[in-house]
Short mmCIF file of C-alpha atoms in Angstrom, two decimals:
data_model
loop_
_atom_site.label_atom_id
_atom_site.label_comp_id
_atom_site.label_asym_id
_atom_site.label_seq_id
_atom_site.Cartn_x
_atom_site.Cartn_y
_atom_site.Cartn_z
CA UNK A 1 -16.74 -9.91 26.79
CA UNK A 2 -17.30 -7.51 23.91
CA UNK A 3 -17.07 -7.54 20.12
CA UNK A 4 -14.26 -5.61 18.39
CA UNK A 5 -14.96 -1.94 17.80
CA UNK A 6 -17.78 -1.63 20.37
CA UNK A 7 -17.53 2.10 21.12
CA UNK A 8 -20.06 1.93 23.93
CA UNK A 9 -17.90 -0.56 25.81
CA UNK A 10 -14.84 1.50 24.95
CA UNK A 11 -16.41 4.52 26.62
CA UNK A 12 -17.26 2.52 29.72
CA UNK A 13 -13.71 1.18 29.90
CA UNK A 14 -12.33 4.70 29.61
CA UNK A 15 -14.63 6.02 32.34
CA UNK A 16 -14.58 3.15 34.85
CA UNK A 17 -11.51 1.06 34.05
CA UNK A 18 -11.53 -2.65 33.14
CA UNK A 19 -11.70 -4.09 36.67
CA UNK A 20 -14.67 -1.95 37.71
CA UNK A 21 -16.49 -2.56 34.42
CA UNK A 22 -16.17 -6.33 34.76
CA UNK A 23 -17.38 -6.10 38.35
CA UNK A 24 -20.47 -4.09 37.35
CA UNK A 25 -21.37 -6.42 34.52
CA UNK A 26 -20.87 -9.49 36.70
CA UNK A 27 -22.89 -8.42 39.75
CA UNK A 28 -26.53 -7.48 40.21
CA UNK A 29 -26.02 -4.48 42.52
CA UNK A 30 -27.59 -1.97 40.12
CA UNK A 31 -24.28 -0.32 39.18
CA UNK A 32 -24.34 -1.68 35.63
CA UNK A 33 -27.66 0.04 34.98
CA UNK A 34 -25.96 3.38 35.71
CA UNK A 35 -23.62 3.08 32.75
CA UNK A 36 -24.44 5.60 29.97
CA UNK A 37 -26.50 4.02 27.20
CA UNK A 38 -27.15 0.79 29.09
CA UNK A 39 -30.52 -0.89 28.58
CA UNK A 40 -31.98 -4.06 30.04
CA UNK A 41 -31.58 -5.91 26.73
CA UNK A 42 -27.97 -4.83 26.35
CA UNK A 43 -27.17 -5.68 29.93
CA UNK A 44 -28.53 -9.17 29.44
CA UNK A 45 -26.27 -9.71 26.47
CA UNK A 46 -23.20 -8.32 28.19
CA UNK A 47 -23.79 -10.47 31.25
CA UNK A 48 -24.09 -13.62 29.16
CA UNK A 49 -20.75 -12.86 27.56
CA UNK A 50 -19.15 -11.87 30.88
CA UNK A 51 -20.27 -15.16 32.43
CA UNK A 52 -18.58 -17.11 29.64
CA UNK A 53 -15.32 -15.17 29.87
CA UNK A 54 -12.39 -17.10 31.33
CA UNK A 55 -9.26 -14.90 31.19
CA UNK A 56 -7.02 -17.56 32.74
CA UNK A 57 -8.06 -20.08 30.09
CA UNK A 58 -7.42 -17.60 27.26
CA UNK A 59 -4.01 -16.60 28.63
CA UNK A 60 -3.03 -20.24 28.97
CA UNK A 61 -4.19 -20.92 25.40
CA UNK A 62 -2.19 -18.07 23.89
CA UNK A 63 0.86 -19.04 25.93
CA UNK A 64 0.56 -22.60 24.63
CA UNK A 65 0.57 -21.17 21.09
CA UNK A 66 3.72 -19.21 21.88
CA UNK A 67 1.92 -15.89 22.20
CA UNK A 68 1.01 -13.17 24.67
CA UNK A 69 -1.61 -10.53 25.44
CA UNK A 70 -0.73 -6.84 24.96
CA UNK A 71 -2.99 -4.09 26.28
CA UNK A 72 -2.94 -0.28 26.42
CA UNK A 73 -0.28 0.91 28.82
CA UNK A 74 2.07 -2.00 28.13
CA UNK A 75 5.52 -1.17 26.77
CA UNK A 76 4.73 -3.12 23.60
CA UNK A 77 1.39 -1.39 22.93
CA UNK A 78 1.33 0.54 19.60
CA UNK A 79 0.03 3.94 20.73
CA UNK A 80 -1.16 4.86 17.22
CA UNK A 81 -4.11 2.54 17.90
CA UNK A 82 -5.27 5.11 20.46
CA UNK A 83 -6.32 7.25 17.47
CA UNK A 84 -9.36 4.96 17.22
CA UNK A 85 -10.75 6.57 20.36
CA UNK A 86 -13.44 4.50 22.06
CA UNK A 87 -13.23 2.00 19.18
CA UNK A 88 -9.66 1.18 20.22
CA UNK A 89 -9.01 -2.53 20.83
CA UNK A 90 -9.29 -3.61 24.45
CA UNK A 91 -6.05 -5.46 23.83
CA UNK A 92 -4.26 -7.57 21.24
CA UNK A 93 -3.36 -11.24 21.29
CA UNK A 94 0.04 -11.59 19.64
CA UNK A 95 2.12 -14.49 18.31
CA UNK A 96 5.73 -13.96 17.25
CA UNK A 97 9.00 -12.99 18.86
CA UNK A 98 9.34 -9.43 17.54
CA UNK A 99 8.29 -6.27 19.35
CA UNK A 100 4.86 -5.17 18.14
CA UNK A 101 5.30 -1.49 18.97
CA UNK A 102 8.65 -1.18 17.19
CA UNK A 103 7.44 -3.03 14.11
CA UNK A 104 4.28 -0.94 13.88
CA UNK A 105 6.27 2.31 13.89
CA UNK A 106 7.53 1.59 10.37
CA UNK A 107 4.73 -0.37 8.77
CA UNK A 108 2.60 -0.14 5.62
CA UNK A 109 -0.62 -2.03 4.88
CA UNK A 110 -1.01 -3.76 1.50
CA UNK A 111 -4.59 -4.94 0.97
CA UNK A 112 -6.88 -5.83 -1.90
CA UNK A 113 -9.12 -8.35 -3.60
CA UNK A 114 -9.26 -11.98 -2.52
CA UNK A 115 -10.10 -13.12 -6.06
CA UNK A 116 -7.34 -11.01 -7.58
CA UNK A 117 -5.97 -11.30 -11.10
CA UNK A 118 -2.41 -12.43 -11.89
CA UNK A 119 -1.59 -8.72 -12.30
CA UNK A 120 -2.89 -7.97 -8.80
CA UNK A 121 -0.95 -10.86 -7.27
CA UNK A 122 2.21 -9.74 -9.07
CA UNK A 123 1.88 -6.13 -7.93
CA UNK A 124 1.12 -7.14 -4.32
CA UNK A 125 4.12 -9.48 -4.17
CA UNK A 126 6.34 -6.84 -5.77
CA UNK A 127 5.20 -4.21 -3.29
CA UNK A 128 5.65 -6.63 -0.38
CA UNK A 129 9.21 -7.55 -1.34
CA UNK A 130 10.17 -3.99 -2.31
CA UNK A 131 8.89 -2.47 0.93
CA UNK A 132 10.51 -5.21 3.01
CA UNK A 133 13.86 -4.64 1.28
CA UNK A 134 13.58 -0.97 2.22
CA UNK A 135 13.09 -1.84 5.88
CA UNK A 136 9.30 -1.50 6.05
CA UNK A 137 7.01 -3.98 7.80
CA UNK A 138 4.28 -5.23 5.46
CA UNK A 139 0.88 -5.56 7.17
CA UNK A 140 -2.14 -7.37 5.75
CA UNK A 141 -4.93 -9.74 6.70
CA UNK A 142 -3.57 -13.18 5.65
CA UNK A 143 -6.53 -13.69 3.26
CA UNK A 144 -6.32 -15.26 -0.18
CA UNK A 145 -5.36 -13.05 -3.11
CA UNK A 146 -3.60 -9.74 -2.54
CA UNK A 147 -3.07 -10.27 1.22
CA UNK A 148 -1.29 -13.57 0.78
CA UNK A 149 0.80 -12.28 -2.13
CA UNK A 150 1.97 -9.27 -0.09
CA UNK A 151 2.95 -11.45 2.89
CA UNK A 152 4.80 -13.91 0.63
CA UNK A 153 6.62 -11.10 -1.14
CA UNK A 154 7.99 -9.83 2.17
CA UNK A 155 8.92 -13.30 3.41
CA UNK A 156 10.65 -14.14 0.11
CA UNK A 157 13.30 -11.48 0.74
CA UNK A 158 13.65 -12.26 4.44
CA UNK A 159 11.62 -9.19 5.37
CA UNK A 160 9.19 -8.38 8.15
CA UNK A 161 5.45 -8.93 7.84
CA UNK A 162 2.45 -8.87 10.20
CA UNK A 163 -1.00 -10.40 9.79
CA UNK A 164 -4.04 -8.96 11.57
CA UNK A 165 -6.61 -11.76 11.87
CA UNK A 166 -10.39 -11.74 12.27
CA UNK A 167 -10.16 -14.82 14.50
CA UNK A 168 -8.07 -16.09 17.37
CA UNK A 169 -4.32 -16.22 16.80
CA UNK A 170 -4.44 -19.97 17.38
CA UNK A 171 -7.08 -20.47 14.66
CA UNK A 172 -5.81 -21.10 11.13
CA UNK A 173 -8.01 -19.15 8.72
CA UNK A 174 -8.17 -19.55 5.84
CA UNK A 175 -7.17 -23.19 6.08
CA UNK A 176 -5.38 -22.96 2.75
CA UNK A 177 -2.93 -20.52 4.32
CA UNK A 178 -1.88 -22.80 7.16
CA UNK A 179 1.74 -22.89 6.00
CA UNK A 180 1.87 -19.13 5.36
CA UNK A 181 0.40 -18.29 8.77
CA UNK A 182 2.82 -20.70 10.40
CA UNK A 183 5.76 -18.99 8.68
CA UNK A 184 4.54 -15.60 9.83
CA UNK A 185 4.25 -16.84 13.39
CA UNK A 186 7.90 -17.90 13.17
CA UNK A 187 9.39 -15.05 11.13
CA UNK A 188 6.91 -12.24 11.73
CA UNK A 189 3.91 -11.39 13.89
CA UNK A 190 0.28 -12.50 14.03
CA UNK A 191 -2.19 -10.46 16.04
CA UNK A 192 -5.90 -10.25 16.75
CA UNK A 193 -8.39 -8.57 19.04
CA UNK A 194 -10.24 -11.84 19.44
CA UNK A 195 -9.48 -14.34 22.16
CA UNK A 196 -7.86 -17.69 21.34
CA UNK A 197 -10.33 -20.11 19.80
CA UNK A 198 -12.65 -17.42 18.39
CA UNK A 199 -13.71 -17.90 14.77
CA UNK A 200 -14.19 -15.25 12.09
CA UNK A 201 -17.49 -13.65 11.13
CA UNK A 202 -18.37 -11.08 8.49
CA UNK A 203 -18.55 -8.24 11.03
CA UNK A 204 -15.21 -9.24 12.54
CA UNK A 205 -13.52 -8.92 9.16
CA UNK A 206 -14.93 -5.42 8.79
CA UNK A 207 -13.82 -4.36 12.28
CA UNK A 208 -10.40 -5.98 11.79
CA UNK A 209 -9.77 -3.56 8.94
CA UNK A 210 -9.79 -0.50 11.22
CA UNK A 211 -6.89 -2.03 13.19
CA UNK A 212 -4.87 -2.49 9.99
CA UNK A 213 -5.55 1.14 9.05
CA UNK A 214 -4.68 2.57 12.47
CA UNK A 215 -1.61 0.41 13.00
CA UNK A 216 0.20 1.50 9.83
CA UNK A 217 1.47 4.75 8.30
CA UNK A 218 -0.46 4.18 5.10
CA UNK A 219 -2.71 1.72 3.29
CA UNK A 220 -2.00 0.58 -0.28
CA UNK A 221 -4.97 -0.92 -2.15
CA UNK A 222 -4.19 -3.35 -4.99
CA UNK A 223 -7.31 -4.30 -6.96
CA UNK A 224 -10.67 -3.77 -5.27
CA UNK A 225 -14.25 -3.81 -6.46
CA UNK A 226 -16.69 -1.13 -5.36
CA UNK A 227 -17.85 -3.23 -2.38
CA UNK A 228 -14.44 -4.61 -1.42
CA UNK A 229 -13.53 -4.86 2.25
CA UNK A 230 -10.14 -3.35 1.42
CA UNK A 231 -11.92 -0.07 0.65
CA UNK A 232 -13.17 -0.12 4.25
CA UNK A 233 -9.53 -0.22 5.34
CA UNK A 234 -8.63 2.63 2.98
CA UNK A 235 -11.50 4.83 4.17
CA UNK A 236 -10.59 4.13 7.79
CA UNK A 237 -7.04 5.21 6.96
CA UNK A 238 -8.37 8.44 5.45
CA UNK A 239 -10.44 9.22 8.54
CA UNK A 240 -7.43 8.59 10.76
CA UNK A 241 -5.20 10.90 8.72
CA UNK A 242 -3.07 8.08 7.33
CA UNK A 243 -1.87 7.92 3.74
CA UNK A 244 -4.33 6.27 1.35
CA UNK A 245 -2.63 4.84 -1.71
CA UNK A 246 -3.87 3.02 -4.81
CA UNK A 247 -2.30 0.91 -7.54
CA UNK A 248 -4.06 1.53 -10.88
CA UNK A 249 -5.28 -1.26 -13.11
CA UNK A 250 -7.09 -1.61 -16.45
CA UNK A 251 -10.05 0.78 -16.75
CA UNK A 252 -12.08 -2.16 -18.09
CA UNK A 253 -11.48 -4.31 -15.01
CA UNK A 254 -14.17 -4.41 -12.33
CA UNK A 255 -11.47 -5.48 -9.87
CA UNK A 256 -9.80 -2.09 -10.28
CA UNK A 257 -12.99 0.00 -10.18
CA UNK A 258 -12.85 0.54 -6.42
CA UNK A 259 -9.19 1.57 -6.52
CA UNK A 260 -9.87 4.02 -9.33
CA UNK A 261 -12.70 5.56 -7.32
CA UNK A 262 -10.26 6.08 -4.44
CA UNK A 263 -7.78 7.67 -6.82
CA UNK A 264 -10.45 10.09 -8.01
CA UNK A 265 -10.62 11.27 -4.40
CA UNK A 266 -7.77 11.81 -1.96
CA UNK A 267 -5.77 8.63 -2.60
CA UNK A 268 -2.31 8.84 -4.20
CA UNK A 269 -1.38 6.75 -7.22
CA UNK A 270 1.74 4.57 -6.98
CA UNK A 271 3.30 1.96 -9.22
CA UNK A 272 6.06 0.46 -7.08
CA UNK A 273 7.51 0.21 -3.59
CA UNK A 274 9.89 3.15 -4.00
CA UNK A 275 6.93 5.48 -4.61
CA UNK A 276 5.17 4.14 -1.51
CA UNK A 277 8.31 4.64 0.57
CA UNK A 278 8.70 8.20 -0.73
CA UNK A 279 5.13 8.98 0.34
CA UNK A 280 5.09 7.44 3.82
CA UNK A 281 8.79 7.58 4.66
CA UNK A 282 11.17 10.16 6.03
CA UNK A 283 12.75 13.12 4.25
CA UNK A 284 15.17 11.80 1.65
CA UNK A 285 13.29 8.57 0.88
CA UNK A 286 12.85 9.59 -2.75
CA UNK A 287 11.71 7.43 -5.62
CA UNK A 288 13.97 7.49 -8.70
CA UNK A 289 13.13 10.12 -11.31
CA UNK A 290 10.92 8.77 -14.11
CA UNK A 291 11.79 9.73 -17.70
CA UNK A 292 12.04 8.21 -21.12
CA UNK A 293 15.36 7.35 -22.78
CA UNK A 294 17.65 10.21 -23.90
CA UNK A 295 18.09 10.04 -27.68
CA UNK A 296 21.13 11.43 -29.51
CA UNK A 297 18.87 14.00 -31.16
CA UNK A 298 17.90 15.35 -27.72
CA UNK A 299 21.49 16.54 -27.20
CA UNK A 300 21.48 18.86 -30.24
CA UNK A 301 21.12 22.60 -29.71
CA UNK A 302 18.01 24.31 -31.07
CA UNK A 303 19.53 25.64 -34.32
CA UNK A 304 21.23 22.35 -35.21
CA UNK A 305 17.98 20.50 -34.51
CA UNK A 306 16.12 22.86 -36.89
CA UNK A 307 18.67 22.21 -39.61
CA UNK A 308 18.27 18.48 -39.11
CA UNK A 309 14.49 18.78 -39.31
CA UNK A 310 14.82 20.73 -42.59
CA UNK A 311 16.09 17.61 -44.37
CA UNK A 312 13.37 15.52 -46.04
CA UNK A 313 12.72 11.96 -44.94
CA UNK A 314 13.77 10.68 -48.39
CA UNK A 315 16.06 12.15 -51.00
CA UNK A 316 18.74 14.84 -50.93
CA UNK A 317 18.54 18.65 -50.99
CA UNK A 318 21.20 21.33 -51.38
CA UNK A 319 22.42 23.52 -48.57
CA UNK A 320 20.48 26.60 -49.71
CA UNK A 321 17.16 24.70 -49.49
CA UNK A 322 18.09 23.50 -46.02
CA UNK A 323 18.93 27.07 -44.98
CA UNK A 324 15.63 28.41 -46.32
CA UNK A 325 13.56 25.75 -44.54
CA UNK A 326 15.49 26.08 -41.26
CA UNK A 327 15.40 29.88 -41.32
CA UNK A 328 19.18 30.37 -41.12
CA UNK A 329 21.87 31.71 -43.46
CA UNK A 330 23.48 29.46 -46.05
CA UNK A 331 26.83 29.61 -44.27
CA UNK A 332 25.30 28.69 -40.92
CA UNK A 333 23.32 25.86 -42.49
CA UNK A 334 26.50 24.51 -44.10
CA UNK A 335 28.37 24.64 -40.80
CA UNK A 336 25.56 22.81 -38.99
CA UNK A 337 25.33 20.20 -41.75
CA UNK A 338 29.02 19.41 -41.39
CA UNK A 339 28.51 19.12 -37.62
CA UNK A 340 25.58 16.73 -38.17
CA UNK A 341 27.72 14.80 -40.66
CA UNK A 342 30.43 14.29 -38.05
CA UNK A 343 27.79 13.03 -35.60
CA UNK A 344 26.42 10.55 -38.14
CA UNK A 345 23.03 12.16 -38.69
CA UNK A 346 23.50 13.21 -42.35
CA UNK A 347 25.65 12.32 -45.38
CA UNK A 348 26.63 13.91 -48.67
CA UNK A 349 25.00 12.81 -51.91
CA UNK A 350 26.50 14.60 -54.87
CA UNK A 351 26.06 18.34 -54.24
CA UNK A 352 23.25 17.76 -51.73
CA UNK A 353 22.63 16.44 -48.24
CA UNK A 354 20.40 13.65 -46.98
CA UNK A 355 19.65 11.79 -43.76
CA UNK A 356 21.98 8.85 -43.27
CA UNK A 357 20.53 5.55 -44.33
CA UNK A 358 21.43 4.07 -40.95
CA UNK A 359 19.44 6.77 -39.19
CA UNK A 360 16.39 6.29 -41.39
CA UNK A 361 16.54 2.54 -40.83
CA UNK A 362 17.02 2.78 -37.08
CA UNK A 363 14.35 5.43 -36.64
CA UNK A 364 13.15 8.77 -37.84
CA UNK A 365 15.76 11.05 -36.27
CA UNK A 366 14.16 14.07 -37.88
CA UNK A 367 10.99 13.37 -35.96
CA UNK A 368 12.69 12.18 -32.80
CA UNK A 369 11.94 8.50 -33.32
CA UNK A 370 13.88 5.73 -31.61
#
């Protein structure tokens, strides 16, 4: 009877209830004209849609597809969708055996470009599998590119994934994802605001994105141009107080320009699933510490390191020259040189000292090379 995200209808539903609203729009007793914001033109459009609505037919169609209808107040309704206010879905058509409310409680959206690069597809699949392995439900829109890669990543590890469609749950779109959507209907969940049989339109894709944002704890964007629909999802997430997350890409890539613009704002940069889980998860869900390799030279104390640095890259010098360069006494320099000799950093050459040939071949230990 109404398009997704129609806030005017949402207000009427909140004020009158669904039964009374349908009655007003279906009868010519003048009550519909009393609704706030109603005009003759609008009323004509609403009545055309109301006349074509057949709830029994739609319920039978979703049941035939193995689905159900979930509305606010039902046990399975995800109450975080109520954050959308009057733009909240009237209800959701759902296919899949799992409980929508429970799955949505621990879910993360992974969205991005349809025409993604191999890098974008790899990152989306890696995030999908990594999040699923950590017990998170991966939510996306079943589109080509990043969406499909994220869903497949979750399915590949036997994880949970949900697709929010911009068409009826019995309509396969895009057609090239027929097998993927079928797998999600069996192993995951498929949901939509639109009645069975409804087909996607540009505006329905845009409005679908607000459901993805509201349903999940955070939205991760993998590759997006400045006008990408996934940025609509991210901005909806920001408005709703959800986490907005971006995966960086090459600065020269137009497909990463939109993500980088998000990252210049309030979005958080991540590079893998553990960092996403740390951000949106519970206390203790920490990503591993990031650091470079620990080199043998890093374990030396400050004075010994100075003595090592006093040796030239090539050739040998006597202990007094080492002491002068390192700023220590001759006796202390000699003691440190013998310590470095036992560790394999230096060797004797006549009456002088030099860096070991192995060390200079394997890397410049004096300069901290590898």
